[in-house]
Amino acid sequence: MDNIQQQRLVHGFLRCGLPPSHDLSDTSLDENIRCDVLDIFITNATAFEPNGTKEICMPCGVEVLRGVKPPPPSFHSFALTREDGSHKYGGCLTFFTPATRQTVSEDEGGGGGQPTQREEEEVYVSECISLILEYPYITFPREYLKQLLEYSLAPGGKLPIEAYLHNLFYDVTYPSPGQTLKVSAPYSLLDICMPFSPMPLFDYSLEELFKFVDVDVLVDVLTCTLLEHQIMLFSKDKQKLIHTSESLKALLFPFEWDHVYVPIVPTTESYMHLTEAPVTFLMGLTNPVAMEDRSDICILDIDSCKLVLPEDLPELPGRGQLIASIRQCLSSVPPLVNVTAATPSPAPLIGGLQLDPIGAATKPAPSGPVSLAQRRANRGIPKLKVNLPLNNTPPAAAAVSDKTQTIRSLMLNHFASMLLNYAKFVIFPRDRTVWESNRDNQDNFEKDVFLCDQAECNLTFFSRFLESHMFSVFVDNKILINFGQPCEAVSVFDSRIEETRKSSFSEIKSPVAMETSVEGAAQTAAAAAAVVPRVSQSEVICRPPDQRGCLQHGGRGFPVLRKQLLADPILQKSSIQKKLLRQRSIKEALAKQEQSPTQPTTPSPASAIEREESLEKIIKTHADFTNQLLKECKNKINRLLVLKMGAEGQGLGYVVRDVEENGLVGSICDLVERVWSHGLIVRDGKSALWNSLRRQFDRRREINPGPSPSSTGSTSEDDTIEEMRAATFFRRSNSQTPSSGLPGDLTPSEGLYHDIQNIKNIRMIRTDAGRARAWIRLSIEKQCLHQYMELLTSDPAALSRTYKDYAFLREEEKVAPFIKYLYTLSAVPFLCFTSSFPAIAIQYRIYLLTSGKFYAQTTANTWLLLSGDKGDTGVYTLPRGENVVNIETRNLGELRSLRVGHDNSGYSPGWLLDHILVENALTGHCTLFRCGYWLSKNNLDGSIERLLIGERISRSEYRALRSSKLESPSPTRDDVTFLGPLRQDVSSPVNSSRAQELLATSINALVKRCYKGASPNNRGEVNLLCGPQGLVPALRLILSTGLKPIARFTRGPVLPWELILQVYEEVSRLASSHPDQPAIKTFMEWVIRLERPSSKSVGLDGKLQTLLCVGVKERMLRRWIYMIGQSLAAEKYYDNSSVFKHDDEFDQMVGLLHILEELDVAVDMSIIQSVT
């Protein structure tokens, strides 16, 4: 039985209109009345829910007309979404029927006891009839309902309405692919086609769509759909709403929209709450409501073709080419269809009788199965010689269908071009059971590697699209195919990718070059048509209706169906039908008893119960929404944490691409904004979150009035963004040590006030939505978002004044896990704010801590140059005698290095610098730059400037270092020789094996960075080159191990740079005969440059560091080290403990360095700035 019901094309009939108990005399004609189900018959009780369907059939309620001629019947289709996410479809025909209304008017000349005059006035009320179908057909239900309505009002029919409906319910099943069914309607045979197409059924015309929606507008809305934004459509025409919604879904193929889908939202209070849903949705409204104040929603007014896009919406890759191709397709001349009519057009059929042109009746149609030729002869259908298109549509619609199929093929080709090599990045698990049990927490697509292959202009779109739910489902289906479970959409898409690679019309060698061809799409459609066997393009005539009961025609409206004539032939009067009939009769009886036309209407208990049930339904619906939102929040945060905390990135130099991290953080910003927007009583502005923050800020300022916090991240009001990027400026503050009221030392309440003020001072952010997103990013970077959220939700009374009862923030059982998920973001460091606003000005507080030793202070003029991944400050002269300075400059990004020095002036210029602390006053980040060396000409190294490498530290470490005076011992010759600028423990001896291990680790980190996450313009390699575990310290250790003293009575061994000079003198004499001329030339050029007088301030250790980094950049390091190992100087100055004395170890080291020649390592300018 279930099988039979599932194969039926039509699941039920519905008639809706004015409730029988409603009195028109008590209703204003300017207001619509909520409709009621007047008649219903269901063949499958689980197919649809009548009460919800009636609201979609008449979303604006029953319309009442007076004094005007009623318009002709209008049709609109609709879609029903069931609880399991599946869809049922339907068609609804709305018409007006006459209704008698009594009006009472008093005689103007009379008074008191004058009799009243009663008159009858003709009014019209709207009514509709609907069919519920399994598939989204539009042509068939429209024509069938029109004929059914006309037949019900026309006299002279031979068969009752129930005969045609019974035939439709039980004798018509959905056609097979490539098959056309001929279904008997009251006046003609109607076609139901199932195209033999690899794409899903789509019975709408895209050519008609583009008559009321521009191509570029639809492409932008489609972009929002791909990125899973909330989408709202407005139109007074219900058919335009469903036409646009279904077209968007169809153009998404091979991806599927499985979010909230309500293409026609009823305007009643019971359903308007859906527009406040905090989840992704696609909805349509017949009455526009004020939603432009929401920043995260896409709004399309179809009637005026006005589009409001979400802020920061990336462009679809290849958008311009796609729009041009669609417009070219629409403007092209459709192919001619060869149609030859052998007989005149058929006359209308009434009750199974064929009427000739003068009205003479012919013999009735036979009741049994007949051949196609006989059926045509009986019905008067002309014999047509037609070149049928692929989808077997009527010839008149062939051109329209061809263009629709071509545009769909264009879109599929475009997706194939965008994701040409996606299959290479799918991670296929081995065990299906394990994968399915932990599917949400597994990453099945190498997003970071995929993004590395994309053009820079497309990264923002792809980084968001790869995180969408529809792409995740698509990848899951791809994996299931590998496990043997078929998926037609993925298979069709893969075959289209293969055609795209092979076809001559779209030779796309990389996903960057997006090309979409109309000719190519047409060829693809033609190729698909050629595959279809001719035998599959068949016509099947369904069994005609038979006589069932007597006629009921000639009434003023559509007749009431006689359910006994519609009983299932297999199950006569099933229990489902009996139950529906019993409920209907009880409801009508109660309505007649409780409502009387002579007494004033009073609210009935039934209506109160209905309102209560409606409220419970609203609460349940929004509870489902909030559960879905909470689950989405958990998945997004887990995905971000897995990305940031992956084993590949721990200490190996791998850094997540900024665009990928920003895409994930951006999705979290959207989720937080949805939480704060859900269930608002009154919406004010585009960002509910920023309004709440502003109220919190104003309340605190009223309680504690005073000067605003100092600006730590602002731009001049007259400066543009471009000017800010080009200009670097400083603002010196007084030399007093700042108070303890720093961002990291504030309470959550004080910190929230401080951060809101700082965001308000950033003038380059001009919208409330932008300020809210900036505040979220700043809070995530400061690792205090959970504290702020807990503070903002701590006042239930304030929330009850702002939000409805079902709002997310009013449910403690939802808010608590939401804050818990946000708390997990504090487990890893983020730079999502710093990387997103490179043009703002930020104040950096710098603490210079000199050693407590005697004569450690300097009398010289000191300077520093602070560098980050987004720029540097330039040389900044420090005020003499001051240990604390504030520098306000353009955002430097993540701090990498700091070069510090002096001019060697004064009576005691030597300076024993212990370390430097730098604090970002806006984000609270603290960076430690360790030194521990003399900056003095009298030191053995002779350096008066040094390059210090940054190290992020916690706030507690920062406070301890800032408040304490650490005493550092004077560096020895061994410290300078073995350790370089960062002092380490040298109490244990260092052998060649340990040096080789350090070298291998540093090279491995560089390889992983270059191949996994670094872009060519990234300047973060300074840590991997010169950091504590970097390449330069490892090579310095190798070059220093085993060096002999220069003379018998010297204080220590020769320094590595002194060895380099010996090698230079040796190769300069043999330069002309040396086999490796390029390496010799580059080596000598840089040694000469480093030995210039202008480079003496960097010292011997700084020169060695610069030379090694240049060797990596020029890909000459291996050849230079090999040249040093083969020199006479190495033979002379190294003992047997050195790597250069053992051939096996030396060859191993050279082999490791050979790997660097395959890498493109960017050297930070701060390393070579002193010599260039």
JSON list of C-alpha atoms in Angstrom, two decimals, residues 647-708:
[
{"chain": "A", "resi": 647, "resn": "ALA", "atom": "CA", "xyz": [49.79, 18.79, 14.75]},
{"chain": "A", "resi": 648, "resn": "GLU", "atom": "CA", "xyz": [51.26, 20.17, 11.54]},
{"chain": "A", "resi": 649, "resn": "GLY", "atom": "CA", "xyz": [51.36, 23.64, 13.00]},
{"chain": "A", "resi": 650, "resn": "GLN", "atom": "CA", "xyz": [52.92, 22.99, 16.38]},
{"chain": "A", "resi": 651, "resn": "GLY", "atom": "CA", "xyz": [56.41, 24.43, 16.38]},
{"chain": "A", "resi": 652, "resn": "LEU", "atom": "CA", "xyz": [57.05, 23.58, 12.73]},
{"chain": "A", "resi": 653, "resn": "GLY", "atom": "CA", "xyz": [56.46, 26.96, 11.21]},
{"chain": "A", "resi": 654, "resn": "TYR", "atom": "CA", "xyz": [53.11, 26.17, 9.64]},
{"chain": "A", "resi": 655, "resn": "VAL", "atom": "CA", "xyz": [50.78, 29.13, 9.74]},
{"chain": "A", "resi": 656, "resn": "VAL", "atom": "CA", "xyz": [47.15, 29.02, 8.65]},
{"chain": "A", "resi": 657, "resn": "ARG", "atom": "CA", "xyz": [46.48, 31.28, 5.68]},
{"chain": "A", "resi": 658, "resn": "ASP", "atom": "CA", "xyz": [44.92, 34.55, 6.78]},
{"chain": "A", "resi": 659, "resn": "VAL", "atom": "CA", "xyz": [42.09, 34.24, 4.28]},
{"chain": "A", "resi": 660, "resn": "GLU", "atom": "CA", "xyz": [41.12, 30.80, 5.59]},
{"chain": "A", "resi": 661, "resn": "GLU", "atom": "CA", "xyz": [41.19, 31.87, 9.22]},
{"chain": "A", "resi": 662, "resn": "ASN", "atom": "CA", "xyz": [39.31, 35.08, 8.44]},
{"chain": "A", "resi": 663, "resn": "GLY", "atom": "CA", "xyz": [36.63, 33.10, 6.65]},
{"chain": "A", "resi": 664, "resn": "LEU", "atom": "CA", "xyz": [36.05, 30.90, 9.70]},
{"chain": "A", "resi": 665, "resn": "VAL", "atom": "CA", "xyz": [36.14, 33.82, 12.11]},
{"chain": "A", "resi": 666, "resn": "GLY", "atom": "CA", "xyz": [33.75, 35.70, 9.83]},
{"chain": "A", "resi": 667, "resn": "SER", "atom": "CA", "xyz": [31.27, 32.83, 10.04]},
{"chain": "A", "resi": 668, "resn": "ILE", "atom": "CA", "xyz": [31.50, 32.94, 13.84]},
{"chain": "A", "resi": 669, "resn": "CYS", "atom": "CA", "xyz": [30.81, 36.69, 13.70]},
{"chain": "A", "resi": 670, "resn": "ASP", "atom": "CA", "xyz": [27.68, 35.95, 11.68]},
{"chain": "A", "resi": 671, "resn": "LEU", "atom": "CA", "xyz": [26.56, 33.34, 14.22]},
{"chain": "A", "resi": 672, "resn": "VAL", "atom": "CA", "xyz": [27.02, 35.74, 17.16]},
{"chain": "A", "resi": 673, "resn": "GLU", "atom": "CA", "xyz": [25.08, 38.42, 15.29]},
{"chain": "A", "resi": 674, "resn": "ARG", "atom": "CA", "xyz": [22.26, 35.93, 14.61]},
{"chain": "A", "resi": 675, "resn": "VAL", "atom": "CA", "xyz": [22.11, 35.06, 18.31]},
{"chain": "A", "resi": 676, "resn": "TRP", "atom": "CA", "xyz": [21.69, 38.70, 19.26]},
{"chain": "A", "resi": 677, "resn": "SER", "atom": "CA", "xyz": [19.15, 39.33, 16.49]},
{"chain": "A", "resi": 678, "resn": "HIS", "atom": "CA", "xyz": [16.88, 36.41, 17.32]},
{"chain": "A", "resi": 679, "resn": "GLY", "atom": "CA", "xyz": [13.59, 37.33, 18.96]},
{"chain": "A", "resi": 680, "resn": "LEU", "atom": "CA", "xyz": [14.06, 41.10, 19.17]},
{"chain": "A", "resi": 681, "resn": "ILE", "atom": "CA", "xyz": [10.92, 42.98, 20.16]},
{"chain": "A", "resi": 682, "resn": "VAL", "atom": "CA", "xyz": [11.96, 46.16, 18.35]},
{"chain": "A", "resi": 683, "resn": "ARG", "atom": "CA", "xyz": [14.80, 46.24, 15.84]},
{"chain": "A", "resi": 684, "resn": "ASP", "atom": "CA", "xyz": [16.82, 49.44, 15.74]},
{"chain": "A", "resi": 685, "resn": "GLY", "atom": "CA", "xyz": [19.72, 49.56, 13.31]},
{"chain": "A", "resi": 686, "resn": "LYS", "atom": "CA", "xyz": [21.45, 46.91, 11.27]},
{"chain": "A", "resi": 687, "resn": "SER", "atom": "CA", "xyz": [23.27, 45.29, 14.17]},
{"chain": "A", "resi": 688, "resn": "ALA", "atom": "CA", "xyz": [21.47, 44.11, 17.28]},
{"chain": "A", "resi": 689, "resn": "LEU", "atom": "CA", "xyz": [24.80, 43.28, 18.92]},
{"chain": "A", "resi": 690, "resn": "TRP", "atom": "CA", "xyz": [26.24, 46.77, 18.48]},
{"chain": "A", "resi": 691, "resn": "ASN", "atom": "CA", "xyz": [23.03, 48.33, 19.82]},
{"chain": "A", "resi": 692, "resn": "SER", "atom": "CA", "xyz": [23.38, 46.18, 22.92]},
{"chain": "A", "resi": 693, "resn": "LEU", "atom": "CA", "xyz": [27.03, 47.17, 23.30]},
{"chain": "A", "resi": 694, "resn": "ARG", "atom": "CA", "xyz": [26.15, 50.81, 22.86]},
{"chain": "A", "resi": 695, "resn": "ARG", "atom": "CA", "xyz": [23.51, 50.58, 25.57]},
{"chain": "A", "resi": 696, "resn": "GLN", "atom": "CA", "xyz": [26.03, 48.91, 27.88]},
{"chain": "A", "resi": 697, "resn": "PHE", "atom": "CA", "xyz": [28.52, 51.68, 27.14]},
{"chain": "A", "resi": 698, "resn": "ASP", "atom": "CA", "xyz": [25.98, 54.45, 27.82]},
{"chain": "A", "resi": 699, "resn": "ARG", "atom": "CA", "xyz": [24.87, 52.85, 31.10]},
{"chain": "A", "resi": 700, "resn": "ARG", "atom": "CA", "xyz": [28.45, 52.66, 32.37]},
{"chain": "A", "resi": 701, "resn": "ARG", "atom": "CA", "xyz": [29.14, 56.23, 31.33]},
{"chain": "A", "resi": 702, "resn": "GLU", "atom": "CA", "xyz": [26.05, 57.40, 33.23]},
{"chain": "A", "resi": 703, "resn": "ILE", "atom": "CA", "xyz": [27.12, 55.50, 36.34]},
{"chain": "A", "resi": 704, "resn": "ASN", "atom": "CA", "xyz": [30.78, 56.58, 36.16]},
{"chain": "A", "resi": 705, "resn": "PRO", "atom": "CA", "xyz": [31.02, 59.83, 34.18]},
{"chain": "A", "resi": 706, "resn": "GLY", "atom": "CA", "xyz": [34.50, 60.99, 33.31]},
{"chain": "A", "resi": 707, "resn": "PRO", "atom": "CA", "xyz": [36.93, 61.31, 30.48]},
{"chain": "A", "resi": 708, "resn": "SER", "atom": "CA", "xyz": [36.76, 58.64, 27.83]}
]
